[in-house]
mmCIF file of C-alpha atoms in Angstrom:
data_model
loop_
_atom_site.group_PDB
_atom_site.id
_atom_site.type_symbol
_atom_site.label_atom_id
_atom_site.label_comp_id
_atom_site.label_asym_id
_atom_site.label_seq_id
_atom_site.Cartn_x
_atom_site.Cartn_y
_atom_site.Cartn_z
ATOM 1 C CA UNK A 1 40.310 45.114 123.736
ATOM 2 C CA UNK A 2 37.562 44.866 126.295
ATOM 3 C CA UNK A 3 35.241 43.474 123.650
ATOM 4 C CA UNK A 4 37.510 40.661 122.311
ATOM 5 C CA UNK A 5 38.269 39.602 126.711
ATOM 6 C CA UNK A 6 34.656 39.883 126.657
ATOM 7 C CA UNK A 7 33.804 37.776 123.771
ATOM 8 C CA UNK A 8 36.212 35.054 124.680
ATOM 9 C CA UNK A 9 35.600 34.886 128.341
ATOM 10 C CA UNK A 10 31.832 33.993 127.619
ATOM 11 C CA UNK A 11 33.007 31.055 125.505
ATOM 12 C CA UNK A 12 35.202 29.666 128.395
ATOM 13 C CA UNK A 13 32.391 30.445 130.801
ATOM 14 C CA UNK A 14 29.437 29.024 128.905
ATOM 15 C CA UNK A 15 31.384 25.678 127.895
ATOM 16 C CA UNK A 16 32.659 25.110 131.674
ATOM 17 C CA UNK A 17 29.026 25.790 133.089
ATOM 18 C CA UNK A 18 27.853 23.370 130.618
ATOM 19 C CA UNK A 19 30.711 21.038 132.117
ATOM 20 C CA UNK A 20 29.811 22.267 135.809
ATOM 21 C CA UNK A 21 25.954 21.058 135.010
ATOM 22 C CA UNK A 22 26.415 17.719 133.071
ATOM 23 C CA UNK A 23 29.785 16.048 134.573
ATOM 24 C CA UNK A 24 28.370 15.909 138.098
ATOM 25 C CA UNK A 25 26.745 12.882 137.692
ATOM 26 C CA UNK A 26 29.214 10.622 135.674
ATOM 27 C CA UNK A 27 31.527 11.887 137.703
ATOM 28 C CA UNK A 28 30.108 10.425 140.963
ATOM 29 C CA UNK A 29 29.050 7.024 139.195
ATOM 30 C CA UNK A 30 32.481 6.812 137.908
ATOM 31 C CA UNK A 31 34.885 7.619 140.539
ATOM 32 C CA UNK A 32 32.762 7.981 143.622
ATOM 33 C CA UNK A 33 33.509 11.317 145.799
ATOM 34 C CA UNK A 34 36.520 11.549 144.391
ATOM 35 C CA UNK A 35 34.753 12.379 141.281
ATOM 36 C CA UNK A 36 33.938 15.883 143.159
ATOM 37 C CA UNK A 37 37.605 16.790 142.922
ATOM 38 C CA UNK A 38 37.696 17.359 139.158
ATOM 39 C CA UNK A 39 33.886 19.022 139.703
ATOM 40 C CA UNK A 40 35.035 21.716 142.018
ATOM 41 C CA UNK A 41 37.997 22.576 139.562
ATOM 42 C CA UNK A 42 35.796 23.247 136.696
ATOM 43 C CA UNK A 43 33.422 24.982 139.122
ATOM 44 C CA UNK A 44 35.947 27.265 140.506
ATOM 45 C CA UNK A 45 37.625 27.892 136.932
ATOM 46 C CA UNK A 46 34.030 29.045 135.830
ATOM 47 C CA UNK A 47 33.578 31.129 138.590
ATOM 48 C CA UNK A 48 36.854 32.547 137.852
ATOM 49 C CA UNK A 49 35.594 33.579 134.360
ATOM 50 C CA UNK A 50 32.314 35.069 135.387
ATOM 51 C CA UNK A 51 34.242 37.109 137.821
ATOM 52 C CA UNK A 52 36.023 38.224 134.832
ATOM 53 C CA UNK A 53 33.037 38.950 132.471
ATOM 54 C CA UNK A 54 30.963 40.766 135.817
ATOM 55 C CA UNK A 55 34.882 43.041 136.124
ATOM 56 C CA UNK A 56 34.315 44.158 132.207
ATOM 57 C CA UNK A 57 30.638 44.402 132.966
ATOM 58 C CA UNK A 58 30.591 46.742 135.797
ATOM 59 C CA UNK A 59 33.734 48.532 133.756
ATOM 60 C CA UNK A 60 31.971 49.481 130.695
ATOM 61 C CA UNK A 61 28.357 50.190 132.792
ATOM 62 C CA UNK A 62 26.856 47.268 130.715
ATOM 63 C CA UNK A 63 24.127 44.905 132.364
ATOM 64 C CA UNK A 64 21.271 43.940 130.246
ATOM 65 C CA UNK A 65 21.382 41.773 126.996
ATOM 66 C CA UNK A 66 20.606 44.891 125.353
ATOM 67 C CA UNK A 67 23.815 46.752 127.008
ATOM 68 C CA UNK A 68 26.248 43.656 126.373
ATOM 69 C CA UNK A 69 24.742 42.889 122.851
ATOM 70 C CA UNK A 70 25.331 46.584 121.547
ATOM 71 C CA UNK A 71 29.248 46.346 123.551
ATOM 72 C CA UNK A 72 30.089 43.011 122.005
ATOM 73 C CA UNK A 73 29.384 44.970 118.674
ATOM 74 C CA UNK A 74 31.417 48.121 119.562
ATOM 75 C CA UNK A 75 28.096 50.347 119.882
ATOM 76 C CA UNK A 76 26.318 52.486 122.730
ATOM 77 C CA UNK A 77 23.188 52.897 123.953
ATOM 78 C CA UNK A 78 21.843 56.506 124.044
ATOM 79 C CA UNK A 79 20.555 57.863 126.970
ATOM 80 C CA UNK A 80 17.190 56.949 127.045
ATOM 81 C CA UNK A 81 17.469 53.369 126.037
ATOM 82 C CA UNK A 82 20.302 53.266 129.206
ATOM 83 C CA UNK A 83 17.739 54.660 131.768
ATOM 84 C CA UNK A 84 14.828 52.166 130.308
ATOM 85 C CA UNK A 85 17.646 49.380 130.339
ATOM 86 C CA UNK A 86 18.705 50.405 133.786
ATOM 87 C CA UNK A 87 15.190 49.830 134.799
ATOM 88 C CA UNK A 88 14.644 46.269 134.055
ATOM 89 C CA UNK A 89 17.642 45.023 135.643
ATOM 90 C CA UNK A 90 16.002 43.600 139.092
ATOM 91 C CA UNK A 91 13.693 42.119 137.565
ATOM 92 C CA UNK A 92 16.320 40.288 134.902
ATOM 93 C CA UNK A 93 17.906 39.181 137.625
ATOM 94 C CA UNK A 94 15.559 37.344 139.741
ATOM 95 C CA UNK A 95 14.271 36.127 136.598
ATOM 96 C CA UNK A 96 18.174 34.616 135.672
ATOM 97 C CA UNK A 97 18.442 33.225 138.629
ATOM 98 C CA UNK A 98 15.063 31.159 138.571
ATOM 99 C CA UNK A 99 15.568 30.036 134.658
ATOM 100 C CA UNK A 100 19.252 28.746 135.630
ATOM 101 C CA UNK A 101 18.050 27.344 138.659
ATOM 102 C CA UNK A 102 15.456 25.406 136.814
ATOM 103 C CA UNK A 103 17.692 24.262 134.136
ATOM 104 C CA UNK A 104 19.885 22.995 136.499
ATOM 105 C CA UNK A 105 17.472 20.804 138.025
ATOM 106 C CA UNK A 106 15.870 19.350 134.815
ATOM 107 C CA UNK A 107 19.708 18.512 133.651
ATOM 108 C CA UNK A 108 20.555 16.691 136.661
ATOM 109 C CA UNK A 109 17.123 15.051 137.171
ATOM 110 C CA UNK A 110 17.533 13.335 133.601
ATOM 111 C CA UNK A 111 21.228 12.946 134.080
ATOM 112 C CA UNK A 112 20.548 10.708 137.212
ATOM 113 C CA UNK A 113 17.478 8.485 135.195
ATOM 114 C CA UNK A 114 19.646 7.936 132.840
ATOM 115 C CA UNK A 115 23.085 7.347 134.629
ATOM 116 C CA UNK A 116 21.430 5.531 137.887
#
């Protein structure tokens, strides 16, 4: 059960952060700050879901790609690949948190050439 709430959580998440990243901008040409409104839904409903996913996440003891990969197919790792795993997780954070960060950035920078 916690694989299939996994599973479809991600797909809500993913297509609402792809919403939270590209509507900004139309939103604001469109309908001013009142655009912002409809923004900070779809925010808040993705940061709903990636509450959720982090809840199953820290439920199971699954962090990596590796961890969540072998979950979402109903397999463990063994001990040894869970300490290794365990291991790289700072650094796959920091290293998250710059790529999306990035991303971000290069999305909205050609979002407002194009839309302004």
């Amino acid at each position: 059960a916690d694989v299939k709430a996994m599973n479809r959580d991600a797909i809500i998440f993913s297509i609402l952060l792809a919403a939270t990243i590209i509507l900004p901008v139309p939103l604001l040409k469109w309908f001013d700050l009142y655009g912002l409104i409809p923004e900070l839904l779809i925010w808040g409903a993705a940061m709903y879901f990636a509450l959720r996913l982090e809840r199953i996440k820290k439920a199971n003891n699954v962090q990596s790609y590796r961890e969540i990969l072998a979950f979402s197919e109903g397999k463990r790792l063994d001990e040894i690949e869970q300490k290794v795993e365990a291991g790289k997780r700072p650094y796959q954070k920091v290293l998250l948190a710059l790529l999306t960060a990035g991303i971000t950035l290069l999305v909205g920078m050609v979002l407002s050439w194009l839309l302004l």
